[in-house]
Short mmCIF file of C-alpha atoms in Angstrom, two decimals:
data_model
loop_
_atom_site.label_atom_id
_atom_site.label_comp_id
_atom_site.label_asym_id
_atom_site.label_seq_id
_atom_site.Cartn_x
_atom_site.Cartn_y
_atom_site.Cartn_z
CA MET Z 1 96.90 113.27 99.71
CA TYR Z 2 94.60 110.47 98.54
CA ASN Z 3 95.76 108.57 95.39
CA PRO Z 4 92.99 106.26 93.92
CA LYS Z 5 95.56 104.08 92.19
CA LYS Z 6 97.69 103.66 95.35
CA ASP Z 7 95.19 103.93 98.13
CA PHE Z 8 92.42 101.64 96.93
CA SER Z 9 93.84 98.80 98.76
CA LYS Z 10 94.30 100.68 101.90
CA GLU Z 11 90.77 101.79 101.92
CA PHE Z 12 89.72 98.25 101.01
CA THR Z 13 91.62 96.74 104.03
CA GLN Z 14 90.41 99.28 106.43
CA CYS Z 15 86.72 99.49 105.38
CA ILE Z 16 86.01 95.85 104.34
CA VAL Z 17 88.60 93.28 105.23
CA THR Z 18 89.22 94.37 108.92
CA PRO Z 19 85.39 94.84 109.90
CA LEU Z 20 84.25 91.66 108.23
CA LYS Z 21 86.95 89.31 109.80
CA ALA Z 22 84.15 88.83 112.50
CA PHE Z 23 82.11 86.97 109.85
CA GLY Z 24 84.97 84.57 109.03
CA PHE Z 25 86.32 86.55 106.02
CA LYS Z 26 89.81 87.03 105.27
CA LYS Z 27 91.70 88.63 102.31
CA TYR Z 28 92.57 86.46 99.53
CA LYS Z 29 94.94 87.16 96.68
CA SER Z 30 94.70 90.97 95.75
CA ASN Z 31 90.94 92.46 95.76
CA ASN Z 32 89.04 89.45 97.30
CA ILE Z 33 87.62 88.43 100.60
CA ILE Z 34 86.89 84.76 101.14
CA ARG Z 35 85.41 82.40 103.76
CA LEU Z 36 85.27 78.60 103.90
CA SER Z 37 82.50 77.11 105.81
CA SER Z 38 82.73 74.14 107.95
CA ALA Z 39 80.80 72.16 105.43
CA SER Z 40 83.44 72.88 102.70
CA ILE Z 41 81.47 75.62 100.93
CA LEU Z 42 83.74 78.36 99.69
CA GLN Z 43 82.34 81.89 99.63
CA THR Z 44 84.12 84.76 97.70
CA VAL Z 45 83.52 88.43 97.40
CA ASN Z 46 85.61 90.04 94.64
CA PHE Z 47 86.26 93.81 94.22
CA GLN Z 48 86.77 94.20 90.51
CA LYS Z 49 88.13 97.40 89.12
CA SER Z 50 86.65 98.49 85.91
CA ARG Z 51 88.61 97.04 83.05
CA TRP Z 52 87.70 100.26 80.91
CA GLY Z 53 89.65 102.47 82.98
CA GLY Z 54 88.28 105.25 85.39
CA ASP Z 55 88.01 104.99 89.17
CA SER Z 56 85.03 102.53 89.47
CA PHE Z 57 84.54 98.81 90.59
CA TYR Z 58 82.18 96.16 90.97
CA VAL Z 59 81.57 93.45 93.57
CA ASN Z 60 81.13 90.02 92.49
CA ILE Z 61 79.88 87.08 94.82
CA GLN Z 62 80.38 83.42 94.24
CA ILE Z 63 79.54 80.37 96.15
CA ILE Z 64 81.91 77.48 95.28
CA PRO Z 65 81.26 73.90 96.63
CA LEU Z 66 84.41 72.23 97.03
CA GLN Z 67 82.62 68.76 96.80
CA PHE Z 68 82.68 69.25 93.09
CA LEU Z 69 86.26 69.48 92.10
CA GLN Z 70 87.70 72.97 91.70
CA LYS Z 71 90.91 73.12 89.58
CA SER Z 72 91.41 76.97 89.59
CA PHE Z 73 89.97 80.09 90.84
CA PHE Z 74 88.34 82.78 88.80
CA SER Z 75 87.69 85.69 90.84
CA GLU Z 76 85.38 87.81 88.82
CA GLY Z 77 82.79 84.98 88.49
CA GLY Z 78 79.38 84.72 90.31
CA ILE Z 79 76.69 87.55 90.39
CA ARG Z 80 77.12 91.34 90.92
CA ILE Z 81 76.19 92.76 94.30
CA GLU Z 82 73.17 94.82 92.86
CA SER Z 83 71.49 91.46 92.09
CA LEU Z 84 71.45 90.78 95.84
CA THR Z 85 70.17 94.19 97.04
CA GLN Z 86 66.55 95.15 96.84
CA TYR Z 87 67.42 98.63 97.92
CA LEU Z 88 68.30 99.66 94.41
CA GLU Z 89 65.82 100.67 91.84
CA LYS Z 90 65.88 98.60 88.65
CA ASN Z 91 67.99 101.48 87.06
CA GLY Z 92 70.08 101.72 89.97
CA ARG Z 93 74.05 101.85 89.82
CA SER Z 94 75.85 98.66 89.47
CA SER Z 95 79.41 100.10 90.04
CA PHE Z 96 80.91 101.85 92.91
CA ASN Z 97 83.42 104.90 92.85
CA PHE Z 98 86.67 105.37 94.33
CA SER Z 99 88.04 108.55 92.60
CA HIS Z 100 88.21 110.54 95.90
CA GLN Z 101 88.43 109.40 99.32
CA VAL Z 102 84.98 110.32 100.46
CA ASN Z 103 83.70 108.37 97.37
CA ALA Z 104 85.65 105.33 98.20
CA ARG Z 105 84.64 105.25 102.11
CA ALA Z 106 81.01 105.99 101.18
CA SER Z 107 80.97 103.09 98.59
CA PHE Z 108 82.63 100.59 101.08
CA ALA Z 109 80.29 101.67 103.84
CA ASP Z 110 77.40 100.90 101.46
CA ILE Z 111 78.76 97.55 100.50
CA ARG Z 112 79.63 96.86 104.30
CA LEU Z 113 76.14 97.46 105.41
CA SER Z 114 74.73 95.59 102.62
CA MET Z 115 76.88 92.85 103.43
CA LYS Z 116 75.97 92.65 107.14
CA GLU Z 117 72.33 93.19 106.51
CA LYS Z 118 71.56 91.07 103.61
CA ILE Z 119 74.35 89.34 101.88
CA ILE Z 120 75.84 87.64 104.85
CA PRO Z 121 72.51 86.20 106.12
CA TRP Z 122 72.22 84.76 102.29
CA LEU Z 123 75.54 83.38 102.43
CA ASP Z 124 74.90 81.82 105.87
CA MET Z 125 72.03 79.93 104.36
CA LEU Z 126 74.16 78.80 101.36
CA SER Z 127 77.02 77.45 103.62
CA THR Z 128 76.03 73.90 103.57
CA PRO Z 129 74.97 71.43 100.89
CA GLN Z 130 71.53 71.38 102.30
CA GLY Z 131 70.93 75.15 102.25
CA ILE Z 132 72.16 75.24 98.74
CA LEU Z 133 69.87 72.54 97.46
CA GLU Z 134 66.79 74.07 99.35
CA PHE Z 135 67.54 77.57 97.83
CA GLU Z 136 67.77 75.95 94.32
CA SER Z 137 64.61 73.93 94.79
CA ASP Z 138 61.70 74.70 92.57
CA VAL Z 139 59.38 74.44 95.61
CA HIS Z 140 60.87 77.70 96.80
CA GLU Z 141 60.93 79.86 93.73
CA SER Z 142 58.58 82.57 95.06
CA GLN Z 143 61.07 83.12 98.03
CA ARG Z 144 64.10 82.99 95.57
CA ASN Z 145 62.37 85.59 93.28
CA SER Z 146 61.96 88.06 96.15
CA ILE Z 147 65.60 87.65 97.06
CA PHE Z 148 66.85 87.91 93.44
CA PRO Z 149 64.65 90.78 91.90
CA TYR Z 150 66.70 90.84 88.75
CA TYR Z 151 68.27 87.41 88.43
CA SER Z 152 65.29 85.27 89.55
CA HIS Z 153 65.23 83.39 86.33
CA GLU Z 154 68.84 81.95 86.85
CA ARG Z 155 70.20 79.09 88.75
CA LEU Z 156 73.36 79.59 90.70
CA PHE Z 157 74.64 76.00 90.35
CA SER Z 158 74.68 73.45 87.58
CA LYS Z 159 73.05 70.00 87.57
CA ALA Z 160 76.33 68.47 88.05
CA VAL Z 161 77.32 70.58 91.10
CA LYS Z 162 73.94 69.90 92.79
CA ALA Z 163 74.41 66.13 92.08
CA PHE Z 164 77.73 66.21 93.83
CA LEU Z 165 76.23 68.27 96.90
CA SER Z 166 73.48 65.52 96.86
CA LEU Z 167 76.11 62.78 97.18
CA ALA Z 168 77.70 64.70 100.04
CA MET Z 169 74.29 64.51 101.79
CA GLU Z 170 73.95 60.66 100.96
CA GLU Z 171 70.87 61.62 98.85
CA TYR Z 172 71.67 59.08 96.19
CA SER Z 173 68.44 58.88 94.22
CA MET Z 174 68.40 62.71 93.93
CA ALA Z 175 72.11 62.72 92.65
CA GLU Z 176 71.39 59.86 90.14
CA GLN Z 177 68.30 62.03 88.63
CA LEU Z 178 70.50 65.23 88.43
CA LEU Z 179 73.37 63.21 86.75
CA LEU Z 180 70.96 61.65 84.23
CA ALA Z 181 69.83 65.18 83.44
CA VAL Z 182 73.25 66.68 82.79
CA GLY Z 183 73.62 67.33 78.93
CA ARG Z 184 72.65 69.85 76.47
CA ASN Z 185 70.04 70.50 73.78
CA GLN Z 186 71.57 70.35 70.02
CA LYS Z 187 70.21 70.05 66.54
CA ASP Z 188 69.59 66.61 65.16
CA ASP Z 189 71.53 66.25 61.84
CA THR Z 190 68.72 63.96 60.32
CA ASN Z 191 65.63 66.14 60.93
CA GLY Z 192 66.93 69.47 62.24
CA GLU Z 193 65.04 69.11 65.39
CA MET Z 194 66.60 70.03 68.89
CA VAL Z 195 67.19 66.89 70.93
CA PHE Z 196 68.56 66.52 74.37
CA VAL Z 197 72.12 64.85 74.26
CA ARG Z 198 73.16 63.41 77.85
CA ASP Z 199 76.56 64.11 79.02
CA LYS Z 200 78.05 60.58 79.73
CA GLN Z 201 81.18 61.78 81.80
CA TYR Z 202 79.43 60.95 85.13
CA ASP Z 203 78.39 57.41 84.10
CA PHE Z 204 80.91 55.94 86.40
CA LEU Z 205 79.18 57.77 89.32
CA ILE Z 206 75.68 56.66 88.06
CA SER Z 207 77.05 53.11 88.11
CA MET Z 208 78.56 53.61 91.70
CA ILE Z 209 75.04 54.80 92.96
CA GLN Z 210 73.17 51.85 91.28
CA ASN Z 211 75.66 49.30 92.76
CA LYS Z 212 75.47 50.76 96.17
CA ASP Z 213 79.20 51.50 96.20
CA PHE Z 214 78.65 54.20 98.76
CA ASP Z 215 82.21 53.95 100.38
CA SER Z 216 83.76 54.74 96.90
CA ILE Z 217 81.46 57.68 96.60
CA LYS Z 218 82.34 59.02 99.98
CA THR Z 219 86.03 58.74 99.12
CA LEU Z 220 85.63 60.68 95.93
CA ILE Z 221 83.80 63.49 97.68
CA ASP Z 222 86.41 63.70 100.58
CA SER Z 223 89.17 63.58 97.68
CA ASN Z 224 87.55 66.33 95.76
CA ILE Z 225 87.44 68.45 98.80
CA GLU Z 226 91.01 67.95 99.62
CA ASP Z 227 92.17 68.59 95.94
CA SER Z 228 90.15 71.61 95.89
CA ILE Z 229 91.80 72.98 98.74
CA ARG Z 230 95.27 72.30 97.42
CA ASN Z 231 94.50 73.62 93.95
CA LEU Z 232 92.95 76.89 95.31
CA LYS Z 233 95.52 77.16 98.10
CA LEU Z 234 93.25 77.32 100.89
CA GLU Z 235 95.30 75.35 103.38
CA SER Z 236 95.68 78.22 105.61
CA VAL Z 237 91.79 79.32 105.69
CA ALA Z 238 90.26 78.35 108.98
CA LYS Z 239 86.76 76.89 108.41
CA TYR Z 240 83.96 79.07 109.66
CA THR Z 241 80.83 77.64 111.29
CA VAL Z 242 77.68 79.42 110.91
CA ALA Z 243 75.76 79.47 114.16
CA GLU Z 244 72.19 79.48 112.94
CA ALA Z 245 71.35 80.10 109.14
CA PRO Z 246 68.05 81.90 108.22
CA SER Z 247 65.35 79.96 106.47
CA LEU Z 248 64.31 81.01 103.07
CA ASP Z 249 61.19 82.74 104.43
CA GLY Z 250 63.33 84.57 106.81
CA LEU Z 251 65.74 85.63 103.95
CA ALA Z 252 62.69 86.73 101.91
CA THR Z 253 61.73 89.08 104.90
CA ILE Z 254 65.26 90.35 105.07
CA PHE Z 255 65.38 91.19 101.42
CA SER Z 256 62.17 92.75 101.35
CA LYS Z 257 63.23 95.58 103.67
CA LYS Z 258 63.92 98.94 101.94
CA ARG Z 259 66.42 101.76 102.53
CA VAL Z 260 66.00 105.36 101.60
CA PRO Z 261 68.91 106.75 99.52
CA GLN Z 262 70.99 109.48 101.30
CA GLN Z 263 73.23 112.05 99.70
CA ILE Z 264 76.84 112.37 100.51
CA PRO Z 265 78.58 115.60 99.71
CA GLY Z 266 81.42 114.91 97.30
CA LYS Z 267 84.44 117.09 96.31
CA ASP Z 268 83.64 120.57 94.82
CA GLY Z 269 80.05 120.46 96.00
CA VAL Z 270 79.11 117.44 93.73
CA ASP Z 271 76.48 115.13 95.39
CA TYR Z 272 77.08 111.39 95.03
CA HIS Z 273 73.95 109.20 95.76
CA HIS Z 274 74.91 106.27 98.15
CA MET Z 275 72.51 103.73 99.51
CA ILE Z 276 73.49 103.93 103.08
CA ARG Z 277 71.93 104.74 106.47
CA VAL Z 278 72.79 107.91 108.37
CA HIS Z 279 74.03 105.92 111.22
CA ASP Z 280 76.42 103.92 109.29
CA LYS Z 281 79.41 106.43 109.40
CA ILE Z 282 81.62 106.96 106.53
CA GLY Z 283 84.74 105.25 107.16
CA ALA Z 284 83.43 103.34 110.13
CA SER Z 285 85.10 100.07 110.80
CA GLY Z 286 82.04 98.22 111.92
#
């Protein structure tokens, strides 16, 4: 007899963890799968049970560059899976159900297919510093908007993170400009107007760049990666190499494809709507 409290982990392992091993993912802590790219970009997918009770869960995705020192891991950060899928209408569901086994397997099948068709190609592109900076570039805003239909106005990475990625690429002028732009707007006490106040915590890095102390910069980046791996306990995670990441134009094409919703009969004759294809069998492992 299926028990949602006890059997969630079993279904998660069978329907998500095992079939996605081929893409470099492994289980991490309790309800996460992660992979670490050969360029030291950590990618995590978190299955977050609702904190309000009930048998529903959400899926959160993060891209975490280890070049920027990571001191701890917050599993539920990032963006929700529905912001990465254009299959859903704007009022589409953002949570998945596991109250019955048929619900759980249909939900996981939906997520698995979305991962393979859209999310993994997107993660492949964001597996290197170059891919991240290209995706975040203002030059490519139109492609980014087509990939993020609901969150296109948001950036995934702060200026500081992008500066460290630029340093890893030896793009020192870009890094300096980004570091000089790190700060926040605050009210001026004298006239009440909003003024930009620069964050000076990275002045030592700006000085290194201006003094062309590139060896020290490389040592710092390498040290950040090593310390991040240790802090997040990733020593046993093998690095994954993406064979060929899609371009932004290719991603926009992938994300523009739509799928027709299908109905999956639930317990007691109730129909649950899931955005899955007929050929993606419920409970299939691939």
